[in-house]
CSV table of C-alpha atoms in Angstrom, one decimal:
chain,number,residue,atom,x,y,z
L,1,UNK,CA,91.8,56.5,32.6
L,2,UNK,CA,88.0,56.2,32.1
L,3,UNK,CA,86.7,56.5,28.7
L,4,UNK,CA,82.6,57.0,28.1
L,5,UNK,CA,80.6,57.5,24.6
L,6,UNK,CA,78.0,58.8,26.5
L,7,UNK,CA,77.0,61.3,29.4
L,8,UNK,CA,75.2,59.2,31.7
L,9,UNK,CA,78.3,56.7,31.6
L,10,UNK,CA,79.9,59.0,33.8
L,11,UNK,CA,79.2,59.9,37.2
L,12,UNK,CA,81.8,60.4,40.8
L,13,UNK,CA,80.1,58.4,43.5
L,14,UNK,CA,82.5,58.7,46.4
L,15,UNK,CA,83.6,62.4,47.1
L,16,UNK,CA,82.8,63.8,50.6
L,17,UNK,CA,83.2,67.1,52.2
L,18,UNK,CA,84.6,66.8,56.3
L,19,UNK,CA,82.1,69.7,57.3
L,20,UNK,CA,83.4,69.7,60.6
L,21,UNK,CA,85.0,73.1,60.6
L,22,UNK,CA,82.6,74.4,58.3
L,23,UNK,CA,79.9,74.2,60.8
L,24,UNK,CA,80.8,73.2,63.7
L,25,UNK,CA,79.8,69.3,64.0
L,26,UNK,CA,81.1,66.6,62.4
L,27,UNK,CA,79.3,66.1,59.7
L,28,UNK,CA,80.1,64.4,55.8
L,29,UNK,CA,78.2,65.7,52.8
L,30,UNK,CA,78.1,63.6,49.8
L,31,UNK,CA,78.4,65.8,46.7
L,32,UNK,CA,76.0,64.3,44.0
L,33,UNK,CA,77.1,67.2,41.5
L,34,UNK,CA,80.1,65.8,39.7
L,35,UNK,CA,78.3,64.4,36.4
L,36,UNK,CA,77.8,66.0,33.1
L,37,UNK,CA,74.3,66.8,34.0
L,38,UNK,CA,75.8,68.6,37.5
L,39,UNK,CA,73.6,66.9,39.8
L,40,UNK,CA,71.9,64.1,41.6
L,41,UNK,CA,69.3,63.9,38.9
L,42,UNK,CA,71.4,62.0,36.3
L,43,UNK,CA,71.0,58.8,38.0
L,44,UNK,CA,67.2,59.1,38.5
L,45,UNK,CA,67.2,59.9,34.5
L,46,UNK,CA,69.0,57.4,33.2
L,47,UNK,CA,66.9,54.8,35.2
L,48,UNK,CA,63.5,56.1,34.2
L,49,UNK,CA,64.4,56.0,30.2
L,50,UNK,CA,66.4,52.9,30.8
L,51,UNK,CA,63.6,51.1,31.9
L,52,UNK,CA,60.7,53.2,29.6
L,53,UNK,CA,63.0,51.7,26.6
L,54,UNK,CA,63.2,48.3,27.8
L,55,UNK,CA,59.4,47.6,28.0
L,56,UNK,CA,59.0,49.3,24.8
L,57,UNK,CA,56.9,52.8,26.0
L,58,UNK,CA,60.0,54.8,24.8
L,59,UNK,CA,60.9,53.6,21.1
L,60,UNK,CA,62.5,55.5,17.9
L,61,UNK,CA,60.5,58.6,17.1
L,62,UNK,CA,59.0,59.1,21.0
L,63,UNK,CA,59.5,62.8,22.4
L,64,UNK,CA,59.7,62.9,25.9
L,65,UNK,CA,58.2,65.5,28.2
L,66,UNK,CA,58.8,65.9,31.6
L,67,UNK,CA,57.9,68.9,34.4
L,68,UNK,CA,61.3,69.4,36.0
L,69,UNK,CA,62.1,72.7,38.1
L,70,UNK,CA,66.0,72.3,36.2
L,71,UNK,CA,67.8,69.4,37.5
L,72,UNK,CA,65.9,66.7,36.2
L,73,UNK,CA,65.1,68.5,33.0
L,74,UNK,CA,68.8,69.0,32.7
L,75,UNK,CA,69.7,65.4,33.0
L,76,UNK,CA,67.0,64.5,30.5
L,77,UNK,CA,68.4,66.8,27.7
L,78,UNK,CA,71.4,65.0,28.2
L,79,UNK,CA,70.2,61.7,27.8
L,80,UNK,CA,67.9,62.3,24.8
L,81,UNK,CA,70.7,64.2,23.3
L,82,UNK,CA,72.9,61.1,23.3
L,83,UNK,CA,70.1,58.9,22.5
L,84,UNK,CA,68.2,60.9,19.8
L,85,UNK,CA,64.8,61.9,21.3
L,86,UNK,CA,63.4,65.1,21.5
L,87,UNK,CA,62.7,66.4,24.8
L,88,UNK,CA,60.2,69.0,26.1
L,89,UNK,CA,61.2,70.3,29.8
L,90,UNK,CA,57.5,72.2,31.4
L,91,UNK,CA,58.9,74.5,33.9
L,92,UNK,CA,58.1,77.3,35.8
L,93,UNK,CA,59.7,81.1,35.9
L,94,UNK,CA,61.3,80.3,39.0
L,95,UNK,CA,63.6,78.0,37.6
L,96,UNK,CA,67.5,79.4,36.9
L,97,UNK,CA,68.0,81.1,33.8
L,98,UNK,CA,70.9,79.4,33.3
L,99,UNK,CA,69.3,76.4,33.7
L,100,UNK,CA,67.1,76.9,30.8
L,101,UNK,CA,69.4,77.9,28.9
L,102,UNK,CA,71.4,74.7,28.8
L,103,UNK,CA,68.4,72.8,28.0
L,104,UNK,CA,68.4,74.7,25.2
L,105,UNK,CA,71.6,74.8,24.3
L,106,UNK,CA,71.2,70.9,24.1
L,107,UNK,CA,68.5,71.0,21.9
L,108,UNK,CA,65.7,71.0,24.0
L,109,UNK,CA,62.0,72.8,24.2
L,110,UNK,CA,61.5,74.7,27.6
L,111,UNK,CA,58.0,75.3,28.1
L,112,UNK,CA,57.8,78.0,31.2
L,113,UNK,CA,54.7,78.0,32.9
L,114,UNK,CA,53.9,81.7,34.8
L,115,UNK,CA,50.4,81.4,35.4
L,116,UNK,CA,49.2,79.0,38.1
L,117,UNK,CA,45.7,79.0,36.9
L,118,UNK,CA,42.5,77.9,38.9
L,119,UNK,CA,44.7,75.3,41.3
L,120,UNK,CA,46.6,78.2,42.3
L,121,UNK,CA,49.8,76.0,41.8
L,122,UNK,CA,52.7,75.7,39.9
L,123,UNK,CA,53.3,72.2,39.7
L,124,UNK,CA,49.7,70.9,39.4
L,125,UNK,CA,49.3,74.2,36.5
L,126,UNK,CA,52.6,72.4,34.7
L,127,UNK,CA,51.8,68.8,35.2
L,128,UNK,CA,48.3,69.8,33.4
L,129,UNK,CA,50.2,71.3,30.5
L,130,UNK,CA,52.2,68.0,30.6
L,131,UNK,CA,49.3,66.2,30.5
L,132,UNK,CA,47.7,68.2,27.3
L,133,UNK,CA,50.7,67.6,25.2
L,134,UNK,CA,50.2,64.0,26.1
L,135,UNK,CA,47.0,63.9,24.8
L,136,UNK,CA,47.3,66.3,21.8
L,137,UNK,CA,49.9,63.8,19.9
L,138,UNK,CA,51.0,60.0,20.5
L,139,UNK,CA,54.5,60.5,20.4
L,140,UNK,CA,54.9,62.4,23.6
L,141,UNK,CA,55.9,60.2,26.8
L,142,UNK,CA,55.8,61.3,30.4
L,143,UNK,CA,57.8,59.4,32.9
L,144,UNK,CA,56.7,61.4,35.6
L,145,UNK,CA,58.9,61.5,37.8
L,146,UNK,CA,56.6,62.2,40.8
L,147,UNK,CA,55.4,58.2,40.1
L,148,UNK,CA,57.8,56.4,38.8
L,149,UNK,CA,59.3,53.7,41.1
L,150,UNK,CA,62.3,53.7,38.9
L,151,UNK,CA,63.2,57.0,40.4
L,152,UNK,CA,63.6,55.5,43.9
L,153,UNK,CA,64.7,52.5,42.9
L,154,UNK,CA,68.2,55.0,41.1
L,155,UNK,CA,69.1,55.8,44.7
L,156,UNK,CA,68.5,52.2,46.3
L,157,UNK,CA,70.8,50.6,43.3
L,158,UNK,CA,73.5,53.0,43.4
L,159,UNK,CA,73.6,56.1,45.8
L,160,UNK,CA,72.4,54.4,49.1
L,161,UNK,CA,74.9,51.4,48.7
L,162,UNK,CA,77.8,54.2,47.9
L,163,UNK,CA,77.0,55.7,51.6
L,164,UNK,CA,76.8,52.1,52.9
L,165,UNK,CA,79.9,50.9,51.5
L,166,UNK,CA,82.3,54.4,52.6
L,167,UNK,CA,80.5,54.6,56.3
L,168,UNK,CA,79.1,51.1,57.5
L,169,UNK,CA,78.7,52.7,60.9
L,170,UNK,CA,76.2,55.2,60.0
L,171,UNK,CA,73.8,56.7,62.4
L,172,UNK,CA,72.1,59.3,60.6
L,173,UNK,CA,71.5,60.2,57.1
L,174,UNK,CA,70.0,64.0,56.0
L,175,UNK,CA,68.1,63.5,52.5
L,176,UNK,CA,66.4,66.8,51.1
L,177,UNK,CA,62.9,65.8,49.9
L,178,UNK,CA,61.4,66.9,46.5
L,179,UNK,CA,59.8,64.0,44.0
L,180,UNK,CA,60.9,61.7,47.3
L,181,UNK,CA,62.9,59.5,44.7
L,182,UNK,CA,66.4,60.4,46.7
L,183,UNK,CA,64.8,60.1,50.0
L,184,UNK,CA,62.4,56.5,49.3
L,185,UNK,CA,65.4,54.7,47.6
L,186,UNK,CA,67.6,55.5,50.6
L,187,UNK,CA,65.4,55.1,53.8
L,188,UNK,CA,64.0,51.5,52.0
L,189,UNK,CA,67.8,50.4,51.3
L,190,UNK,CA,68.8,51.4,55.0
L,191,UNK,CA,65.4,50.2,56.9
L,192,UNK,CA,67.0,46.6,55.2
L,193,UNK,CA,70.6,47.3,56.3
L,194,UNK,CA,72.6,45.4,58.9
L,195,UNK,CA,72.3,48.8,61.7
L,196,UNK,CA,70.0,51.0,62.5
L,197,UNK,CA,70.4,54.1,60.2
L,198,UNK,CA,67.8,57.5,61.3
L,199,UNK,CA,66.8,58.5,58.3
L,200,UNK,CA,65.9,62.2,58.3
L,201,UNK,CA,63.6,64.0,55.6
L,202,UNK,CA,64.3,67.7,55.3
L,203,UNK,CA,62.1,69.9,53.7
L,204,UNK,CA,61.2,73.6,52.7
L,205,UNK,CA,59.1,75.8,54.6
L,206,UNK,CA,55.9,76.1,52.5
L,207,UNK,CA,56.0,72.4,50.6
L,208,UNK,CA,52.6,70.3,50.9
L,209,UNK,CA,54.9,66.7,51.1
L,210,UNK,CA,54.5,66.3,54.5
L,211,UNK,CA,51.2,67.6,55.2
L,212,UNK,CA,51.8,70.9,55.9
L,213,UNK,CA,50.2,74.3,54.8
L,214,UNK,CA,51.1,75.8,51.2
L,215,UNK,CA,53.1,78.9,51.1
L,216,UNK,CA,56.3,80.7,48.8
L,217,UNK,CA,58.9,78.6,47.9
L,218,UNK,CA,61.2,80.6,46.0
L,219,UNK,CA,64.3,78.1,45.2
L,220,UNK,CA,64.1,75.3,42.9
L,221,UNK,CA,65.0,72.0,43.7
L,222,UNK,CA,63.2,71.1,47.1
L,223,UNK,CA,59.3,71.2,48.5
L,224,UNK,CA,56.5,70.5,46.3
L,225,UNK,CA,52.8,72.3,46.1
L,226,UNK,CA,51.4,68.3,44.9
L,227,UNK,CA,52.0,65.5,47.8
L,228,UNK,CA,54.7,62.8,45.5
L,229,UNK,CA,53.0,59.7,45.0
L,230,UNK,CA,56.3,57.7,45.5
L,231,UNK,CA,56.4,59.1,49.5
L,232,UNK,CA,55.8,56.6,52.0
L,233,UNK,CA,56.3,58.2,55.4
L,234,UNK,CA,56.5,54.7,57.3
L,235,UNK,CA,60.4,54.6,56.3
L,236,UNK,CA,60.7,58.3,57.5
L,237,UNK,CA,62.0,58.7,61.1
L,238,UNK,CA,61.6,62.6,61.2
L,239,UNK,CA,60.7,65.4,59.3
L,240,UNK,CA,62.6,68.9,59.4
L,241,UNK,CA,61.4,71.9,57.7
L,242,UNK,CA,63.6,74.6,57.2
L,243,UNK,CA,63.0,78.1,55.9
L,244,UNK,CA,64.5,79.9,52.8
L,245,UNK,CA,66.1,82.2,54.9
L,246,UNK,CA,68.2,80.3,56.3
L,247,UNK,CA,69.3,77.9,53.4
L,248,UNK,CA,70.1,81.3,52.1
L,249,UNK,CA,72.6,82.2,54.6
L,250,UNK,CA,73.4,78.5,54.7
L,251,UNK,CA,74.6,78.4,51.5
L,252,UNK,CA,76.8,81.7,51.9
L,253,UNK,CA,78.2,80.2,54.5
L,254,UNK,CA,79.6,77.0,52.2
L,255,UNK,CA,80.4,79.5,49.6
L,256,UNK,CA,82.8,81.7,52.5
L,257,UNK,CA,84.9,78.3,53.2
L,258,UNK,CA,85.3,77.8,49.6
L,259,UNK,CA,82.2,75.2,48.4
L,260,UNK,CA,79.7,76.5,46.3
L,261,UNK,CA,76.5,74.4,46.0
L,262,UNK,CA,72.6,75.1,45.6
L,263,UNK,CA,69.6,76.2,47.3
L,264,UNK,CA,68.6,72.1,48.5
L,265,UNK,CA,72.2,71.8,49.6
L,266,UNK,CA,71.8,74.2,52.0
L,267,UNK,CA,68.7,73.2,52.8
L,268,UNK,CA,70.0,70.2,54.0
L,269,UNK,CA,72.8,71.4,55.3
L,270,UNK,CA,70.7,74.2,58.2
L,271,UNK,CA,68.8,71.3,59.1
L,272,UNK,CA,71.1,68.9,59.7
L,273,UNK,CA,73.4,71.5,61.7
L,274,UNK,CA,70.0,72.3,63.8
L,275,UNK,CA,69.6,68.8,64.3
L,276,UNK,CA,73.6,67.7,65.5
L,277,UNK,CA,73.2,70.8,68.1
L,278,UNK,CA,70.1,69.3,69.5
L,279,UNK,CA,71.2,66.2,69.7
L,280,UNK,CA,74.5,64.7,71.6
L,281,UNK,CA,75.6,64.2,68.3
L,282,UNK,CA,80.0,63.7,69.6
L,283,UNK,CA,79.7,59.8,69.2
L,284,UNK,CA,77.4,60.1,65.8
L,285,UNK,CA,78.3,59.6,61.9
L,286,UNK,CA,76.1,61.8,60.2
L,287,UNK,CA,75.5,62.3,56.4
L,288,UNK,CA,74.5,64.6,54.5
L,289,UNK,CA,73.5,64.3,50.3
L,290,UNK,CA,74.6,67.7,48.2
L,291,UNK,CA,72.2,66.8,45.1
L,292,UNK,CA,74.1,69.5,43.0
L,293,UNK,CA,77.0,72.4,42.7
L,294,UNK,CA,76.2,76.3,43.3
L,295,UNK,CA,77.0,77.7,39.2
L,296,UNK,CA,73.5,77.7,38.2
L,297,UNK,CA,72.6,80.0,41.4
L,298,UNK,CA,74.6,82.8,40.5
L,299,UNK,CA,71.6,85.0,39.6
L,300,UNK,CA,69.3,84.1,42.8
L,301,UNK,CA,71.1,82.2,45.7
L,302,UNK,CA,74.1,84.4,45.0
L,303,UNK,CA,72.7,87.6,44.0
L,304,UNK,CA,72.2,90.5,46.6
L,305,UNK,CA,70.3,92.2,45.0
L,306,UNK,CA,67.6,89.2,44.2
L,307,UNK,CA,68.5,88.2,47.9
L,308,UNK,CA,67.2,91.7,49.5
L,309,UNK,CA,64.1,91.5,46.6
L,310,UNK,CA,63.0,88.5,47.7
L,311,UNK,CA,64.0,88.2,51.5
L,312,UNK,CA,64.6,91.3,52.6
L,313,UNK,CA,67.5,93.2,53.8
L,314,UNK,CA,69.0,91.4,57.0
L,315,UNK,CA,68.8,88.1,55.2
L,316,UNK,CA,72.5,87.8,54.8
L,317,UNK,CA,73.1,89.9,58.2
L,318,UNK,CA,74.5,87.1,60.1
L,319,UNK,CA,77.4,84.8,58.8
L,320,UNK,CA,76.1,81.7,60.6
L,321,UNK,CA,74.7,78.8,59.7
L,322,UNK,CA,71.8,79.5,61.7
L,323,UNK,CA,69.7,77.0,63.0
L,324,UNK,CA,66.3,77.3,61.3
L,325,UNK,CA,64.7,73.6,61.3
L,326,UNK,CA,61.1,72.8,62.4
L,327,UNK,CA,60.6,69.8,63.4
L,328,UNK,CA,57.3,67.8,62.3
């Protein structure tokens, strides 16, 4: 029986879903949201304020501040929480509702950013305000998660080695893309690995990561409008972008077999189901990483009307997992 005194002690490393007659191919999706913070994001967390305390930048009486679109921002209200900091989570309106409001309810500030002033930009117009807190007062600390090699270093420790140790004959891993901190710590612990693992980067329609053009991105979690500066393309063997649309109708059809997750779960899912059909994928052990669970999507992912605001009324027309990649 596992006992913790804190949240971050706790996390389940080794549940997989058989997607195989979800959609189609065989495919194994690692579910990252079983965690008190409900997501991938927990480890990432607790290795940036881990290491911030340990070379004294984070100390009694700091208040952290980080731009999260949820996850993250989750994760740290957790962790400061337990430790005693105050936290400040800069946002944007299109993060959950829900989301926001367990922040809150764990004691921290949201600061929601609506306007993306002259950049045009939500991120750059949050990390700006991140920045002016910074400077208005000593006691704020960034750890930027966009940076900080301790966010890619989470996923080389712990998550990579997980995959490793349950499927030593990988082939090919799917890793959704947003700070890059999932997708660098993994592709650097399997370009060292015994076997050749292709290591596939999926991303949203619209997102600036990879190079290409700026347009709506809608759902949280995935895609960024600022390239990370923790991406290093030379570990990346391919890039798939996939549109909303179909992680929309991706993630309904998870939620019709019973498996509710989020918007970057389906994400990863479309592509890597694109990707299998291309491919003569029979003799391949593909993975896939789920960063979180589906609750906090109720209001968009999961609402219709939201859905037929947003996308339109044939967006949930078909019930297949539709094949909707791009390659780059």
């Amino acid at each position: 029986m596992p006992v913790i005194s804190v949240p971050q002690d706790f996390n389940v490393e080794e549940l997989y879903i058989d997607l195989r007659q979800v959609v189609g191919h065989s495919l194994y999706l690692k579910c990252e949201g079983f965690n008190f913070a409900g997501s991938i994001k927990m480890k990432a967390a607790t290795e940036m304020v881990e290491a911030a305390e340990r070379t004294g930048v984070l100390r009694p009486g700091s208040v952290l501040v980080e731009s999260s679109s949820g996850n993250l921002g989750v994760a740290l209200s957790m962790i400061a929480a337990s430790k005693g900091y105050e936290f400040v989570c800069v946002t944007d309106f299109r993060c959950n509702l829900s989301t926001r409001r367990l922040m809150e309810a764990l004691g921290s500030r949201v600061h929601v950013i609506s306007d993306p002033g002259a950049t045009g930009d939500l991120l750059r117009a949050r990390i700006d305000h991140v920045t002016a807190l910074c400077a208005s007062d000593p006691r704020y600390v960034w750890l930027n998660q966009y940076a900080n090699p301790h966010n890619w270093k989470a996923h080389y420790r712990r998550t990579a080695p997980a995959i490793a140790r349950q499927f030593p004959r990988l082939d090919v891993l799917f890793v959704g893309t947003g700070t890059t901190g999932t997708l660098m710590g993994c592709a650097r612990y399997f370009r060292e690995w015994h076997r050749p693992v292709r290591v596939v980067a999926v991303d949203s329609a619209g997102s600036v990561t990879f190079g290409g053009p700026p347009g709506r991105r809608m759902i949280p979690g995935l895609g960024t409008g600022v390239r990370p500066a923790l991406l290093d393309e030379s570990y990346v063997d391919e890039v798939v972008h996939v549109e909303e649309a179909d992680t929309i109708r991706a993630c309904h059809r998870l939620a019709r077999s019973g498996f509710l997750f989020g918007g970057s779960t389906g994400t990863v899912v479309s592509s890597a189901v694109d990707w299998l059909a291309q491919h003569d994928a029979r003799e391949l052990t593909a993975v896939a990483i789920a960063p979180d669970l589906g609750e906090r999507y109720l209001d968009t992912v999961y609402q219709n009307t939201w859905l037929r605001d947003i996308y339109g009324e044939d967006v949930l027309r078909s019930d297949e997992v539709t094949a909707g990649g791009r390659r780059a």
